[in-house]
């Protein structure tokens, strides 16, 4: 994050950017684990409701964050010192937030309450500062400022300044290959007329291009796989953003606990920048077990074993055993990323399963494979082939049949969830279509379709409550419904 750094006769300007706003007034929280109760309030009048709500958000966030550090010790003196520290740090953060919104003559005072972890933060707003002049230094970089950059008369708001600073950095970097590029800010306050001059200072170094890539610490992961994750090619224009993207991609694989990118102090004489990747691998195997209960299946449990780097290129092999009153299954799944191309994965599955419902009893052996390809950030599709041997005892007419089903599953998925494992917002839509053919001749061909949708919405509460909804609809089409496996 960029920071704003005024010089001499200027206080620091900060941007405390937090999502969401809450109403003004008191802040009463109870920590669900430690039973910590707090009662803090903001007072002070201003017509700037957005700033008032922003400060209230800072108070809410900081109280929740700081009380997590309270000691569980019964030492009264220790807890008193901890409470004093919490209250003073919250006061400092509120003052920074006040400055960030342009109130540089403002102040925050604290009055202790009658009980522990309680009190009143009184906000003195004062006049709001505005921008007198906004420019880039050296002057020839002014043309790189965006048209929506702050202008004379605009509020001296840290968020707007930092947004313009980041945009200036991006615009200068376009078409150039600077190895070192710094865009800082200097804010000069005039407290007599409540204005400030903002200079975005630009410093550039030599240009460079990506050179050789070396690896260190990857004992179990192949270099060929690590190279597939690299977002640049040797000779490409040097971009530090790509270095960070690569580091993020490495950590997201789940194969490494640490990934450091080592760069030289300056490009080589020919302009090349050699890059060294130093990683620490995580344990590749995981064993898990759990219990569950479903209203239609009763109690059950599952045990699984997973290897996340089975062949040295992030291949996943997972074996799982699931047991409930109605269903039992033994599954083996194998996934290979980057199959033939970067946006494609190969999946192989096999399963031995049994289920006993009111309508039928089934014993089946399944095996199959599919190829999944991504089309952009949110859209993906897959195609595959499955084969199943099924023995089905139909309870409705006491008949028993054995089927040899060959199917061609096709799926289309649209996923905007913010986190696949722990979603807080977004939707996940899945459409599948699968034609079936019985190679043993016991069943007529039939066609199965299903549409499933999920939606996630975070309520923004301290308890981190997420409302999740899910719906599904499907159908089976066949020439003779009586001649389709139960």
GROMACS .gro file of C-alpha atoms in nm:
model
  486
    1UNK     CA    1   0.000   0.000   0.000
    2UNK     CA    2   0.120   0.352  -0.079
    3UNK     CA    3   0.143   0.591   0.215
    4UNK     CA    4   0.118   0.968   0.218
    5UNK     CA    5   0.418   1.142   0.372
    6UNK     CA    6   0.391   1.519   0.432
    7UNK     CA    7   0.714   1.703   0.512
    8UNK     CA    8   0.796   1.938   0.808
    9UNK     CA    9   0.514   2.160   0.941
   10UNK     CA   10   0.275   1.888   0.815
   11UNK     CA   11   0.123   1.599   1.002
   12UNK     CA   12   0.113   1.258   0.838
   13UNK     CA   13  -0.170   1.176   0.603
   14UNK     CA   14  -0.294   0.818   0.614
   15UNK     CA   15  -0.543   0.603   0.429
   16UNK     CA   16  -0.716   0.348   0.644
   17UNK     CA   17  -0.927   0.173   0.384
   18UNK     CA   18  -1.184  -0.059   0.537
   19UNK     CA   19  -1.485  -0.210   0.362
   20UNK     CA   20  -1.832  -0.127   0.485
   21UNK     CA   21  -1.984   0.141   0.705
   22UNK     CA   22  -2.184   0.127   1.026
   23UNK     CA   23  -2.404   0.376   1.202
   24UNK     CA   24  -2.265   0.619   1.455
   25UNK     CA   25  -2.304   0.584   1.828
   26UNK     CA   26  -2.188   0.321   2.073
   27UNK     CA   27  -1.986   0.009   2.011
   28UNK     CA   28  -2.079  -0.286   2.230
   29UNK     CA   29  -1.916  -0.618   2.149
   30UNK     CA   30  -1.885  -0.953   2.321
   31UNK     CA   31  -1.605  -1.189   2.218
   32UNK     CA   32  -1.771  -1.530   2.175
   33UNK     CA   33  -1.464  -1.718   2.294
   34UNK     CA   34  -1.335  -1.507   2.583
   35UNK     CA   35  -1.656  -1.339   2.697
   36UNK     CA   36  -1.491  -0.993   2.670
   37UNK     CA   37  -1.748  -0.714   2.692
   38UNK     CA   38  -1.667  -0.362   2.572
   39UNK     CA   39  -1.861  -0.038   2.562
   40UNK     CA   40  -1.702   0.246   2.365
   41UNK     CA   41  -1.873   0.540   2.197
   42UNK     CA   42  -1.793   0.827   1.960
   43UNK     CA   43  -1.916   1.182   2.018
   44UNK     CA   44  -1.867   1.505   1.829
   45UNK     CA   45  -2.082   1.677   1.570
   46UNK     CA   46  -2.018   1.713   1.198
   47UNK     CA   47  -2.227   1.748   0.886
   48UNK     CA   48  -1.990   1.505   0.711
   49UNK     CA   49  -2.185   1.184   0.771
   50UNK     CA   50  -1.952   0.973   0.558
   51UNK     CA   51  -1.653   1.061   0.775
   52UNK     CA   52  -1.857   1.002   1.088
   53UNK     CA   53  -1.958   0.655   0.965
   54UNK     CA   54  -1.597   0.588   0.859
   55UNK     CA   55  -1.469   0.665   1.210
   56UNK     CA   56  -1.738   0.444   1.359
   57UNK     CA   57  -1.621   0.161   1.133
   58UNK     CA   58  -1.263   0.214   1.251
   59UNK     CA   59  -1.379   0.196   1.612
   60UNK     CA   60  -1.580  -0.122   1.553
   61UNK     CA   61  -1.295  -0.292   1.368
   62UNK     CA   62  -1.023  -0.193   1.613
   63UNK     CA   63  -1.219  -0.293   1.924
   64UNK     CA   64  -1.286  -0.636   1.779
   65UNK     CA   65  -0.925  -0.677   1.665
   66UNK     CA   66  -0.753  -0.550   1.979
   67UNK     CA   67  -0.963  -0.742   2.232
   68UNK     CA   68  -0.849  -1.066   2.070
   69UNK     CA   69  -0.505  -1.000   2.221
   70UNK     CA   70  -0.628  -0.972   2.579
   71UNK     CA   71  -0.462  -1.212   2.819
   72UNK     CA   72  -0.679  -1.473   2.988
   73UNK     CA   73  -0.473  -1.430   3.303
   74UNK     CA   74  -0.652  -1.322   3.622
   75UNK     CA   75  -0.379  -1.063   3.689
   76UNK     CA   76  -0.584  -0.743   3.731
   77UNK     CA   77  -0.286  -0.510   3.684
   78UNK     CA   78  -0.188  -0.686   3.362
   79UNK     CA   79  -0.538  -0.659   3.215
   80UNK     CA   80  -0.555  -0.292   3.317
   81UNK     CA   81  -0.231  -0.219   3.133
   82UNK     CA   82  -0.357  -0.412   2.832
   83UNK     CA   83  -0.684  -0.215   2.833
   84UNK     CA   84  -0.494   0.114   2.850
   85UNK     CA   85  -0.277   0.010   2.557
   86UNK     CA   86  -0.584  -0.088   2.353
   87UNK     CA   87  -0.758   0.241   2.426
   88UNK     CA   88  -0.455   0.452   2.334
   89UNK     CA   89  -0.389   0.264   2.008
   90UNK     CA   90  -0.754   0.300   1.910
   91UNK     CA   91  -0.727   0.674   1.981
   92UNK     CA   92  -0.421   0.696   1.755
   93UNK     CA   93  -0.598   0.507   1.477
   94UNK     CA   94  -0.902   0.732   1.500
   95UNK     CA   95  -0.678   1.038   1.469
   96UNK     CA   96  -0.508   0.889   1.161
   97UNK     CA   97  -0.850   0.817   1.010
   98UNK     CA   98  -0.959   1.174   1.083
   99UNK     CA   99  -0.652   1.308   0.902
  100UNK     CA  100  -0.709   1.066   0.616
  101UNK     CA  101  -1.045   1.232   0.552
  102UNK     CA  102  -0.889   1.580   0.541
  103UNK     CA  103  -0.945   1.705   0.899
  104UNK     CA  104  -0.585   1.798   0.980
  105UNK     CA  105  -0.674   2.039   1.257
  106UNK     CA  106  -0.894   1.776   1.418
  107UNK     CA  107  -0.824   1.601   1.745
  108UNK     CA  108  -0.937   1.296   1.943
  109UNK     CA  109  -0.967   1.287   2.321
  110UNK     CA  110  -1.057   0.989   2.538
  111UNK     CA  111  -1.253   0.976   2.863
  112UNK     CA  112  -1.238   0.654   3.061
  113UNK     CA  113  -1.569   0.488   3.145
  114UNK     CA  114  -1.689   0.359   3.479
  115UNK     CA  115  -1.625  -0.005   3.385
  116UNK     CA  116  -1.332  -0.189   3.229
  117UNK     CA  117  -1.299  -0.160   2.851
  118UNK     CA  118  -1.541   0.129   2.825
  119UNK     CA  119  -1.517   0.498   2.753
  120UNK     CA  120  -1.589   0.785   2.517
  121UNK     CA  121  -1.383   0.906   2.220
  122UNK     CA  122  -1.468   1.272   2.155
  123UNK     CA  123  -1.394   1.384   1.799
  124UNK     CA  124  -1.304   1.745   1.731
  125UNK     CA  125  -1.337   1.776   1.353
  126UNK     CA  126  -1.244   2.134   1.274
  127UNK     CA  127  -1.243   2.261   0.912
  128UNK     CA  128  -1.193   2.018   0.626
  129UNK     CA  129  -0.884   2.080   0.414
  130UNK     CA  130  -0.905   2.104   0.036
  131UNK     CA  131  -0.647   2.070  -0.239
  132UNK     CA  132  -0.485   2.390  -0.366
  133UNK     CA  133  -0.253   2.230  -0.623
  134UNK     CA  134  -0.210   1.869  -0.739
  135UNK     CA  135   0.085   1.788  -0.967
  136UNK     CA  136   0.355   1.539  -1.061
  137UNK     CA  137   0.729   1.602  -1.016
  138UNK     CA  138   0.931   1.623  -1.243
  139UNK     CA  139   0.685   1.833  -1.442
  140UNK     CA  140   0.702   1.620  -1.761
  141UNK     CA  141   0.518   1.344  -1.577
  142UNK     CA  142   0.206   1.561  -1.536
  143UNK     CA  143   0.078   1.433  -1.869
  144UNK     CA  144   0.063   1.084  -1.715
  145UNK     CA  145  -0.194   1.190  -1.455
  146UNK     CA  146  -0.542   1.056  -1.518
  147UNK     CA  147  -0.818   1.296  -1.616
  148UNK     CA  148  -1.007   1.212  -1.297
  149UNK     CA  149  -0.708   1.293  -1.072
  150UNK     CA  150  -0.784   1.532  -0.781
  151UNK     CA  151  -0.797   1.900  -0.868
  152UNK     CA  152  -0.790   2.234  -0.692
  153UNK     CA  153  -1.087   2.265  -0.460
  154UNK     CA  154  -1.136   1.889  -0.412
  155UNK     CA  155  -1.129   1.750  -0.055
  156UNK     CA  156  -0.782   1.647   0.062
  157UNK     CA  157  -0.889   1.285   0.102
  158UNK     CA  158  -0.614   1.021   0.136
  159UNK     CA  159  -0.806   0.758  -0.060
  160UNK     CA  160  -0.837   0.982  -0.368
  161UNK     CA  161  -0.468   1.079  -0.351
  162UNK     CA  162  -0.354   0.719  -0.322
  163UNK     CA  163  -0.577   0.615  -0.612
  164UNK     CA  164  -0.420   0.883  -0.831
  165UNK     CA  165  -0.074   0.781  -0.712
  166UNK     CA  166  -0.130   0.416  -0.811
  167UNK     CA  167  -0.274   0.523  -1.148
  168UNK     CA  168   0.029   0.743  -1.217
  169UNK     CA  169   0.259   0.449  -1.143
  170UNK     CA  170   0.067   0.228  -1.388
  171UNK     CA  171   0.061   0.491  -1.662
  172UNK     CA  172   0.437   0.555  -1.640
  173UNK     CA  173   0.513   0.184  -1.643
  174UNK     CA  174   0.312   0.126  -1.963
  175UNK     CA  175   0.545   0.079  -2.254
  176UNK     CA  176   0.858   0.104  -2.035
  177UNK     CA  177   1.061  -0.161  -1.854
  178UNK     CA  178   1.187   0.022  -1.546
  179UNK     CA  179   1.363  -0.206  -1.302
  180UNK     CA  180   1.318   0.058  -1.032
  181UNK     CA  181   1.019   0.288  -1.034
  182UNK     CA  182   0.900   0.479  -0.729
  183UNK     CA  183   0.604   0.711  -0.705
  184UNK     CA  184   0.580   0.881  -0.366
  185UNK     CA  185   0.382   1.176  -0.240
  186UNK     CA  186   0.455   1.495  -0.055
  187UNK     CA  187   0.176   1.695   0.106
  188UNK     CA  188   0.234   2.057   0.206
  189UNK     CA  189  -0.035   2.189   0.438
  190UNK     CA  190  -0.130   2.554   0.477
  191UNK     CA  191  -0.311   2.563   0.809
  192UNK     CA  192  -0.406   2.928   0.774
  193UNK     CA  193  -0.642   2.875   0.481
  194UNK     CA  194  -0.703   2.501   0.532
  195UNK     CA  195  -0.554   2.386   0.202
  196UNK     CA  196  -0.275   2.158   0.091
  197UNK     CA  197  -0.047   2.111  -0.210
  198UNK     CA  198   0.011   1.751  -0.323
  199UNK     CA  199   0.319   1.654  -0.526
  200UNK     CA  200   0.356   1.303  -0.664
  201UNK     CA  201   0.732   1.256  -0.698
  202UNK     CA  202   0.860   1.009  -0.956
  203UNK     CA  203   1.198   0.835  -0.946
  204UNK     CA  204   1.306   0.593  -1.220
  205UNK     CA  205   1.606   0.367  -1.264
  206UNK     CA  206   1.744   0.163  -1.551
  207UNK     CA  207   1.517  -0.041  -1.772
  208UNK     CA  208   1.552  -0.419  -1.786
  209UNK     CA  209   1.406  -0.742  -1.917
  210UNK     CA  210   1.352  -1.082  -1.760
  211UNK     CA  211   1.659  -1.302  -1.779
  212UNK     CA  212   1.732  -1.658  -1.671
  213UNK     CA  213   1.521  -1.833  -1.406
  214UNK     CA  214   1.675  -2.060  -1.141
  215UNK     CA  215   1.510  -2.272  -0.871
  216UNK     CA  216   1.615  -2.366  -0.520
  217UNK     CA  217   1.441  -2.582  -0.258
  218UNK     CA  218   1.202  -2.769  -0.489
  219UNK     CA  219   1.307  -3.123  -0.400
  220UNK     CA  220   0.975  -3.292  -0.482
  221UNK     CA  221   0.828  -3.053  -0.738
  222UNK     CA  222   0.953  -3.064  -1.094
  223UNK     CA  223   1.104  -2.753  -1.249
  224UNK     CA  224   0.894  -2.816  -1.561
  225UNK     CA  225   0.579  -2.759  -1.354
  226UNK     CA  226   0.719  -2.447  -1.185
  227UNK     CA  227   0.802  -2.301  -1.525
  228UNK     CA  228   0.442  -2.348  -1.641
  229UNK     CA  229   0.328  -2.109  -1.368
  230UNK     CA  230   0.569  -1.832  -1.475
  231UNK     CA  231   0.367  -1.535  -1.613
  232UNK     CA  232   0.651  -1.408  -1.831
  233UNK     CA  233   0.898  -1.528  -2.092
  234UNK     CA  234   1.271  -1.469  -2.096
  235UNK     CA  235   1.331  -1.137  -2.271
  236UNK     CA  236   0.995  -0.987  -2.172
  237UNK     CA  237   0.980  -0.636  -2.031
  238UNK     CA  238   1.054  -0.645  -1.657
  239UNK     CA  239   0.749  -0.597  -1.438
  240UNK     CA  240   0.753  -0.629  -1.060
  241UNK     CA  241   0.380  -0.695  -1.070
  242UNK     CA  242   0.450  -1.021  -1.253
  243UNK     CA  243   0.694  -1.121  -0.980
  244UNK     CA  244   0.416  -1.082  -0.722
  245UNK     CA  245   0.169  -1.268  -0.945
  246UNK     CA  246   0.410  -1.559  -0.972
  247UNK     CA  247   0.463  -1.573  -0.597
  248UNK     CA  248   0.087  -1.573  -0.540
  249UNK     CA  249   0.035  -1.850  -0.795
  250UNK     CA  250   0.300  -2.065  -0.626
  251UNK     CA  251   0.144  -2.031  -0.281
  252UNK     CA  252  -0.205  -2.099  -0.416
  253UNK     CA  253  -0.097  -2.442  -0.538
  254UNK     CA  254  -0.081  -2.556  -0.175
  255UNK     CA  255   0.258  -2.720  -0.239
  256UNK     CA  256   0.472  -2.456  -0.067
  257UNK     CA  257   0.474  -2.295   0.275
  258UNK     CA  258   0.714  -2.024   0.155
  259UNK     CA  259   0.806  -1.878  -0.182
  260UNK     CA  260   1.071  -1.606  -0.209
  261UNK     CA  261   1.177  -1.433  -0.529
  262UNK     CA  262   1.543  -1.325  -0.523
  263UNK     CA  263   1.640  -1.039  -0.755
  264UNK     CA  264   1.974  -0.863  -0.811
  265UNK     CA  265   2.031  -0.505  -0.696
  266UNK     CA  266   2.042  -0.387  -1.056
  267UNK     CA  267   2.003  -0.534  -1.408
  268UNK     CA  268   2.303  -0.694  -1.574
  269UNK     CA  269   2.504  -0.480  -1.820
  270UNK     CA  270   2.295  -0.624  -2.105
  271UNK     CA  271   1.975  -0.527  -1.923
  272UNK     CA  272   1.875  -0.880  -1.824
  273UNK     CA  273   1.738  -0.949  -1.475
  274UNK     CA  274   1.812  -1.303  -1.351
  275UNK     CA  275   1.542  -1.439  -1.119
  276UNK     CA  276   1.593  -1.705  -0.850
  277UNK     CA  277   1.299  -1.884  -0.688
  278UNK     CA  278   1.362  -2.010  -0.335
  279UNK     CA  279   1.081  -2.226  -0.196
  280UNK     CA  280   1.002  -2.443   0.103
  281UNK     CA  281   0.773  -2.735   0.029
  282UNK     CA  282   0.478  -2.837   0.243
  283UNK     CA  283   0.408  -3.195   0.340
  284UNK     CA  284   0.228  -3.332   0.031
  285UNK     CA  285   0.007  -3.586   0.209
  286UNK     CA  286  -0.307  -3.533   0.415
  287UNK     CA  287  -0.522  -3.778   0.609
  288UNK     CA  288  -0.866  -3.663   0.723
  289UNK     CA  289  -1.168  -3.813   0.895
  290UNK     CA  290  -1.509  -3.682   0.989
  291UNK     CA  291  -1.861  -3.762   1.099
  292UNK     CA  292  -2.185  -3.637   0.945
  293UNK     CA  293  -2.558  -3.664   0.975
  294UNK     CA  294  -2.821  -3.623   0.704
  295UNK     CA  295  -3.193  -3.635   0.766
  296UNK     CA  296  -3.245  -3.874   0.473
  297UNK     CA  297  -2.934  -4.090   0.523
  298UNK     CA  298  -2.886  -4.087   0.899
  299UNK     CA  299  -2.543  -4.083   1.067
  300UNK     CA  300  -2.228  -4.149   0.869
  301UNK     CA  301  -1.859  -4.089   0.840
  302UNK     CA  302  -1.580  -4.037   0.588
  303UNK     CA  303  -1.208  -4.113   0.586
  304UNK     CA  304  -0.978  -3.983   0.311
  305UNK     CA  305  -0.613  -3.977   0.209
  306UNK     CA  306  -0.473  -3.723  -0.036
  307UNK     CA  307  -0.140  -3.671  -0.208
  308UNK     CA  308  -0.110  -3.324  -0.367
  309UNK     CA  309   0.208  -3.389  -0.566
  310UNK     CA  310   0.178  -3.751  -0.671
  311UNK     CA  311   0.398  -3.740  -0.982
  312UNK     CA  312   0.594  -3.424  -0.905
  313UNK     CA  313   0.382  -3.176  -1.105
  314UNK     CA  314   0.095  -3.096  -0.863
  315UNK     CA  315  -0.103  -3.406  -0.956
  316UNK     CA  316  -0.363  -3.488  -0.691
  317UNK     CA  317  -0.449  -3.844  -0.592
  318UNK     CA  318  -0.728  -3.887  -0.338
  319UNK     CA  319  -0.882  -4.201  -0.191
  320UNK     CA  320  -1.190  -4.174   0.028
  321UNK     CA  321  -1.426  -4.410   0.207
  322UNK     CA  322  -1.776  -4.289   0.291
  323UNK     CA  323  -2.030  -4.482   0.497
  324UNK     CA  324  -2.388  -4.400   0.598
  325UNK     CA  325  -2.706  -4.593   0.670
  326UNK     CA  326  -2.812  -4.577   0.304
  327UNK     CA  327  -2.488  -4.530   0.107
  328UNK     CA  328  -2.139  -4.674   0.111
  329UNK     CA  329  -1.866  -4.579  -0.137
  330UNK     CA  330  -1.495  -4.622  -0.199
  331UNK     CA  331  -1.362  -4.356  -0.438
  332UNK     CA  332  -1.028  -4.294  -0.608
  333UNK     CA  333  -0.971  -3.964  -0.792
  334UNK     CA  334  -0.671  -3.840  -0.988
  335UNK     CA  335  -0.630  -3.486  -1.126
  336UNK     CA  336  -0.350  -3.358  -1.347
  337UNK     CA  337  -0.333  -2.979  -1.404
  338UNK     CA  338  -0.188  -2.823  -1.720
  339UNK     CA  339  -0.285  -3.122  -1.930
  340UNK     CA  340  -0.161  -3.048  -2.283
  341UNK     CA  341  -0.221  -2.674  -2.227
  342UNK     CA  342  -0.219  -2.426  -1.937
  343UNK     CA  343  -0.594  -2.380  -1.908
  344UNK     CA  344  -0.679  -2.749  -1.912
  345UNK     CA  345  -0.690  -3.032  -1.655
  346UNK     CA  346  -0.737  -3.408  -1.676
  347UNK     CA  347  -0.947  -3.596  -1.420
  348UNK     CA  348  -0.969  -3.974  -1.378
  349UNK     CA  349  -1.213  -4.132  -1.135
  350UNK     CA  350  -1.318  -4.476  -1.016
  351UNK     CA  351  -1.572  -4.574  -0.756
  352UNK     CA  352  -1.722  -4.879  -0.592
  353UNK     CA  353  -2.055  -4.789  -0.440
  354UNK     CA  354  -2.368  -4.931  -0.284
  355UNK     CA  355  -2.693  -4.768  -0.184
  356UNK     CA  356  -3.019  -4.903  -0.049
  357UNK     CA  357  -3.325  -4.680  -0.086
  358UNK     CA  358  -3.698  -4.740  -0.053
  359UNK     CA  359  -3.723  -4.773  -0.431
  360UNK     CA  360  -3.419  -4.984  -0.517
  361UNK     CA  361  -3.089  -5.134  -0.404
  362UNK     CA  362  -2.786  -5.061  -0.619
  363UNK     CA  363  -2.434  -5.205  -0.641
  364UNK     CA  364  -2.212  -5.026  -0.890
  365UNK     CA  365  -1.858  -4.999  -1.022
  366UNK     CA  366  -1.779  -4.673  -1.205
  367UNK     CA  367  -1.477  -4.549  -1.392
  368UNK     CA  368  -1.426  -4.252  -1.617
  369UNK     CA  369  -1.226  -3.953  -1.726
  370UNK     CA  370  -1.285  -3.593  -1.824
  371UNK     CA  371  -1.103  -3.287  -1.953
  372UNK     CA  372  -1.186  -2.945  -1.806
  373UNK     CA  373  -1.095  -2.619  -1.973
  374UNK     CA  374  -1.127  -2.262  -1.847
  375UNK     CA  375  -1.268  -1.989  -2.069
  376UNK     CA  376  -1.180  -1.669  -1.890
  377UNK     CA  377  -1.191  -1.600  -1.518
  378UNK     CA  378  -1.535  -1.738  -1.431
  379UNK     CA  379  -1.643  -1.976  -1.708
  380UNK     CA  380  -1.530  -2.338  -1.751
  381UNK     CA  381  -1.654  -2.648  -1.932
  382UNK     CA  382  -1.573  -3.017  -1.932
  383UNK     CA  383  -1.629  -3.320  -2.149
  384UNK     CA  384  -1.566  -3.684  -2.069
  385UNK     CA  385  -1.668  -4.046  -2.081
  386UNK     CA  386  -1.784  -4.277  -1.801
  387UNK     CA  387  -1.847  -4.649  -1.783
  388UNK     CA  388  -2.054  -4.819  -1.513
  389UNK     CA  389  -2.152  -5.174  -1.426
  390UNK     CA  390  -2.469  -5.166  -1.217
  391UNK     CA  391  -2.670  -5.434  -1.045
  392UNK     CA  392  -3.006  -5.295  -0.943
  393UNK     CA  393  -3.276  -5.472  -0.742
  394UNK     CA  394  -3.603  -5.287  -0.796
  395UNK     CA  395  -3.814  -5.301  -0.478
  396UNK     CA  396  -4.132  -5.194  -0.662
  397UNK     CA  397  -4.161  -5.516  -0.866
  398UNK     CA  398  -3.894  -5.736  -0.701
  399UNK     CA  399  -3.695  -5.753  -1.025
  400UNK     CA  400  -3.316  -5.758  -1.064
  401UNK     CA  401  -3.118  -5.632  -1.362
  402UNK     CA  402  -2.751  -5.578  -1.451
  403UNK     CA  403  -2.662  -5.281  -1.671
  404UNK     CA  404  -2.346  -5.182  -1.854
  405UNK     CA  405  -2.385  -4.807  -1.898
  406UNK     CA  406  -2.164  -4.591  -2.116
  407UNK     CA  407  -2.219  -4.215  -2.077
  408UNK     CA  408  -2.077  -3.890  -2.213
  409UNK     CA  409  -2.103  -3.623  -1.938
  410UNK     CA  410  -2.088  -3.259  -2.051
  411UNK     CA  411  -2.080  -2.971  -1.801
  412UNK     CA  412  -2.076  -2.593  -1.808
  413UNK     CA  413  -1.989  -2.390  -1.496
  414UNK     CA  414  -2.002  -2.021  -1.406
  415UNK     CA  415  -1.833  -1.938  -1.076
  416UNK     CA  416  -1.784  -1.592  -0.923
  417UNK     CA  417  -1.720  -1.704  -0.562
  418UNK     CA  418  -1.447  -1.511  -0.382
  419UNK     CA  419  -1.307  -1.831  -0.228
  420UNK     CA  420  -1.387  -2.184  -0.343
  421UNK     CA  421  -1.316  -2.338  -0.001
  422UNK     CA  422  -1.465  -2.060   0.213
  423UNK     CA  423  -1.697  -1.845  -0.001
  424UNK     CA  424  -1.837  -1.520   0.138
  425UNK     CA  425  -1.993  -1.380  -0.177
  426UNK     CA  426  -2.067  -1.473  -0.536
  427UNK     CA  427  -2.262  -1.736  -0.729
  428UNK     CA  428  -2.184  -2.083  -0.861
  429UNK     CA  429  -2.396  -2.216  -1.150
  430UNK     CA  430  -2.355  -2.564  -1.296
  431UNK     CA  431  -2.536  -2.717  -1.593
  432UNK     CA  432  -2.477  -3.083  -1.683
  433UNK     CA  433  -2.608  -3.299  -1.967
  434UNK     CA  434  -2.527  -3.669  -1.994
  435UNK     CA  435  -2.654  -3.922  -2.252
  436UNK     CA  436  -2.649  -4.291  -2.144
  437UNK     CA  437  -2.623  -4.606  -2.353
  438UNK     CA  438  -2.648  -4.962  -2.220
  439UNK     CA  439  -2.389  -5.181  -2.391
  440UNK     CA  440  -2.553  -5.492  -2.237
  441UNK     CA  441  -2.888  -5.411  -2.398
  442UNK     CA  442  -3.092  -5.414  -2.079
  443UNK     CA  443  -3.194  -5.047  -2.100
  444UNK     CA  444  -3.303  -4.808  -2.371
  445UNK     CA  445  -3.085  -4.498  -2.424
  446UNK     CA  446  -3.178  -4.210  -2.197
  447UNK     CA  447  -3.067  -3.854  -2.133
  448UNK     CA  448  -3.005  -3.694  -1.792
  449UNK     CA  449  -2.983  -3.318  -1.726
  450UNK     CA  450  -2.934  -3.119  -1.407
  451UNK     CA  451  -2.900  -2.752  -1.317
  452UNK     CA  452  -2.762  -2.645  -0.978
  453UNK     CA  453  -2.713  -2.293  -0.846
  454UNK     CA  454  -2.561  -2.157  -0.525
  455UNK     CA  455  -2.546  -1.802  -0.390
  456UNK     CA  456  -2.337  -1.664  -0.102
  457UNK     CA  457  -2.389  -1.338   0.086
  458UNK     CA  458  -2.183  -1.217   0.384
  459UNK     CA  459  -2.385  -1.017   0.637
  460UNK     CA  460  -2.081  -0.820   0.753
  461UNK     CA  461  -2.132  -0.907   1.119
  462UNK     CA  462  -1.848  -0.955   1.370
  463UNK     CA  463  -1.942  -1.324   1.387
  464UNK     CA  464  -1.870  -1.352   1.011
  465UNK     CA  465  -2.213  -1.492   0.923
  466UNK     CA  466  -2.265  -1.596   0.560
  467UNK     CA  467  -2.608  -1.674   0.414
  468UNK     CA  468  -2.582  -1.953   0.158
  469UNK     CA  469  -2.869  -2.070  -0.064
  470UNK     CA  470  -2.872  -2.362  -0.305
  471UNK     CA  471  -3.124  -2.497  -0.553
  472UNK     CA  472  -3.123  -2.782  -0.802
  473UNK     CA  473  -3.353  -2.917  -1.071
  474UNK     CA  474  -3.306  -3.216  -1.300
  475UNK     CA  475  -3.478  -3.453  -1.538
  476UNK     CA  476  -3.432  -3.790  -1.710
  477UNK     CA  477  -3.564  -3.843  -2.062
  478UNK     CA  478  -3.607  -4.182  -2.224
  479UNK     CA  479  -3.814  -4.357  -2.489
  480UNK     CA  480  -3.959  -4.597  -2.232
  481UNK     CA  481  -3.954  -4.485  -1.869
  482UNK     CA  482  -4.017  -4.840  -1.753
  483UNK     CA  483  -3.699  -4.954  -1.926
  484UNK     CA  484  -3.461  -4.712  -1.750
  485UNK     CA  485  -3.251  -4.823  -1.451
  486UNK     CA  486  -3.420  -4.737  -1.122
   0.00000   0.00000   0.00000
